[in-house]
Amino acid sequence: MSDNETNSLPSWAAHDLGGVVVSADEIRRRVHELGQLITSDYAGRPPLLIGVLKGALNFMADLMRSIELPVEIDFMAVSSYGAATKTSGVVRIVKDLDVDLQGRDVLIVEDVIDSGLTLNYLRQYLGARSPASLEVCALLLKDGLQRVEQDIRYVGFTIGSEFVVGYGLDVGERFRNLDGVYEYTGGTGS
Ligand code: IMP
Ligand code: MG
């Protein structure tokens, strides 16, 4: 498919979305690069990838296939936003891990870091379970908005402060199934 084809919005989505923020092709290329970096950084100590549901689903699926190591995966589900587009600052664990982290090289896979509150909470929560190492790989980092200082080892793209959807990111559970990331211009999700 050409860039044009992959970037054009389907009719069911076009009404609520503005421009493309990160195209499907850009995502594909960058995810491959991140996979190569992780492959060399973690040679000899395959990481346990922990995806943060639901937003990191698409990213996790592509990233893990770009890593040429025997990785393992698990998922957590946290809720910090509800259906609105502003953070509540309250993080609730909806689904916990199934595996023991003791001595594991853990890599948190996140969709987007906005205030950093969710990640800060997760880092403390997972860090308390004695992993050998704990790093973060985020597809998107919203520039300058972090309320909590973050040390993020791998970042896909730095973007502005606009609310975005697609490639796993939602508003009111919609738009996760788009291949690119788009600005959301519709009303508050419900
Ligand atoms: P933070 O705690 O403010 O950093 O928010 C992180 C979480 O909020 C992410 O994991 C997303 O689930 C959600 N979020 C933040 N910004 C966006 C956005 O632009 N679109 C969709 N979800 C977002
Ligand atoms: Mg999320």
PDB file of N, CA and C in Angstrom, residues 52-53 75-80 90-97 118 121-126 129:
ATOM      1  N   VAL A  52       0.824  -2.385  28.877  1.00  0.00           N
ATOM      2  CA  VAL A  52      -0.215  -1.742  29.674  1.00  0.00           C
ATOM      3  C   VAL A  52      -1.476  -1.649  28.805  1.00  0.00           C
ATOM      4  N   LEU A  53      -2.444  -2.474  29.175  1.00  0.00           N
ATOM      5  CA  LEU A  53      -3.696  -2.543  28.415  1.00  0.00           C
ATOM      6  C   LEU A  53      -4.556  -1.310  28.667  1.00  0.00           C
ATOM      7  N   PHE A  75       0.648  -8.770  30.692  1.00  0.00           N
ATOM      8  CA  PHE A  75      -0.105  -7.518  30.599  1.00  0.00           C
ATOM      9  C   PHE A  75      -0.644  -7.098  31.950  1.00  0.00           C
ATOM     10  N   MET A  76      -0.718  -5.790  32.101  1.00  0.00           N
ATOM     11  CA  MET A  76      -1.451  -5.218  33.222  1.00  0.00           C
ATOM     12  C   MET A  76      -2.522  -4.328  32.625  1.00  0.00           C
ATOM     13  N   ALA A  77      -3.586  -4.132  33.362  1.00  0.00           N
ATOM     14  CA  ALA A  77      -4.569  -3.143  32.933  1.00  0.00           C
ATOM     15  C   ALA A  77      -4.734  -2.143  34.065  1.00  0.00           C
ATOM     16  N   VAL A  78      -4.575  -0.886  33.734  1.00  0.00           N
ATOM     17  CA  VAL A  78      -4.779   0.169  34.709  1.00  0.00           C
ATOM     18  C   VAL A  78      -5.782   1.153  34.140  1.00  0.00           C
ATOM     19  N   SER A  79      -6.418   1.853  35.004  1.00  0.00           N
ATOM     20  CA  SER A  79      -7.403   2.825  34.560  1.00  0.00           C
ATOM     21  C   SER A  79      -7.077   4.162  35.214  1.00  0.00           C
ATOM     22  N   SER A  80      -6.874   5.181  34.380  1.00  0.00           N
ATOM     23  CA  SER A  80      -6.583   6.498  34.946  1.00  0.00           C
ATOM     24  C   SER A  80      -7.444   7.586  34.318  1.00  0.00           C
ATOM     25  N   VAL A  90      -5.798   9.584  39.253  1.00  0.00           N
ATOM     26  CA  VAL A  90      -6.031   8.393  40.070  1.00  0.00           C
ATOM     27  C   VAL A  90      -5.784   7.156  39.217  1.00  0.00           C
ATOM     28  N   VAL A  91      -4.894   6.276  39.678  1.00  0.00           N
ATOM     29  CA  VAL A  91      -4.577   5.068  38.933  1.00  0.00           C
ATOM     30  C   VAL A  91      -5.147   3.863  39.671  1.00  0.00           C
ATOM     31  N   ARG A  92      -5.883   3.057  38.952  1.00  0.00           N
ATOM     32  CA  ARG A  92      -6.512   1.885  39.544  1.00  0.00           C
ATOM     33  C   ARG A  92      -6.042   0.654  38.766  1.00  0.00           C
ATOM     34  N   ILE A  93      -5.613  -0.396  39.469  1.00  0.00           N
ATOM     35  CA  ILE A  93      -5.208  -1.625  38.782  1.00  0.00           C
ATOM     36  C   ILE A  93      -6.436  -2.476  38.509  1.00  0.00           C
ATOM     37  N   VAL A  94      -6.663  -2.720  37.226  1.00  0.00           N
ATOM     38  CA  VAL A  94      -7.839  -3.472  36.804  1.00  0.00           C
ATOM     39  C   VAL A  94      -7.468  -4.936  36.565  1.00  0.00           C
ATOM     40  N   LYS A  95      -6.235  -5.161  36.082  1.00  0.00           N
ATOM     41  CA  LYS A  95      -5.721  -6.526  35.915  1.00  0.00           C
ATOM     42  C   LYS A  95      -4.255  -6.539  36.316  1.00  0.00           C
ATOM     43  N   ASP A  96      -3.913  -7.425  37.239  1.00  0.00           N
ATOM     44  CA  ASP A  96      -2.532  -7.517  37.701  1.00  0.00           C
ATOM     45  C   ASP A  96      -1.763  -8.548  36.870  1.00  0.00           C
ATOM     46  N   LEU A  97      -0.445  -8.674  37.130  1.00  0.00           N
ATOM     47  CA  LEU A  97       0.399  -9.609  36.399  1.00  0.00           C
ATOM     48  C   LEU A  97       0.133 -11.050  36.807  1.00  0.00           C
ATOM     49  N   THR A 118       0.575   7.781  35.512  1.00  0.00           N
ATOM     50  CA  THR A 118       0.348   6.345  35.369  1.00  0.00           C
ATOM     51  C   THR A 118       1.669   5.588  35.432  1.00  0.00           C
ATOM     52  N   TYR A 121       3.342   5.567  38.885  1.00  0.00           N
ATOM     53  CA  TYR A 121       2.696   4.597  39.761  1.00  0.00           C
ATOM     54  C   TYR A 121       3.161   3.176  39.425  1.00  0.00           C
ATOM     55  N   LEU A 122       3.153   2.856  38.130  1.00  0.00           N
ATOM     56  CA  LEU A 122       3.535   1.511  37.693  1.00  0.00           C
ATOM     57  C   LEU A 122       4.981   1.186  38.049  1.00  0.00           C
ATOM     58  N   ARG A 123       5.844   2.167  37.880  1.00  0.00           N
ATOM     59  CA  ARG A 123       7.249   1.971  38.185  1.00  0.00           C
ATOM     60  C   ARG A 123       7.455   1.606  39.653  1.00  0.00           C
ATOM     61  N   GLN A 124       6.769   2.314  40.528  1.00  0.00           N
ATOM     62  CA  GLN A 124       6.890   2.025  41.958  1.00  0.00           C
ATOM     63  C   GLN A 124       6.292   0.659  42.277  1.00  0.00           C
ATOM     64  N   TYR A 125       5.161   0.396  41.685  1.00  0.00           N
ATOM     65  CA  TYR A 125       4.452  -0.853  41.942  1.00  0.00           C
ATOM     66  C   TYR A 125       5.273  -2.062  41.478  1.00  0.00           C
ATOM     67  N   LEU A 126       5.829  -1.975  40.264  1.00  0.00           N
ATOM     68  CA  LEU A 126       6.602  -3.092  39.714  1.00  0.00           C
ATOM     69  C   LEU A 126       7.999  -3.155  40.324  1.00  0.00           C
ATOM     70  N   ARG A 129       8.687  -5.303  43.321  1.00  0.00           N
ATOM     71  CA  ARG A 129       8.679  -6.764  43.176  1.00  0.00           C
ATOM     72  C   ARG A 129      10.047  -7.332  42.780  1.00  0.00           C
TER      73      ARG A 129
END
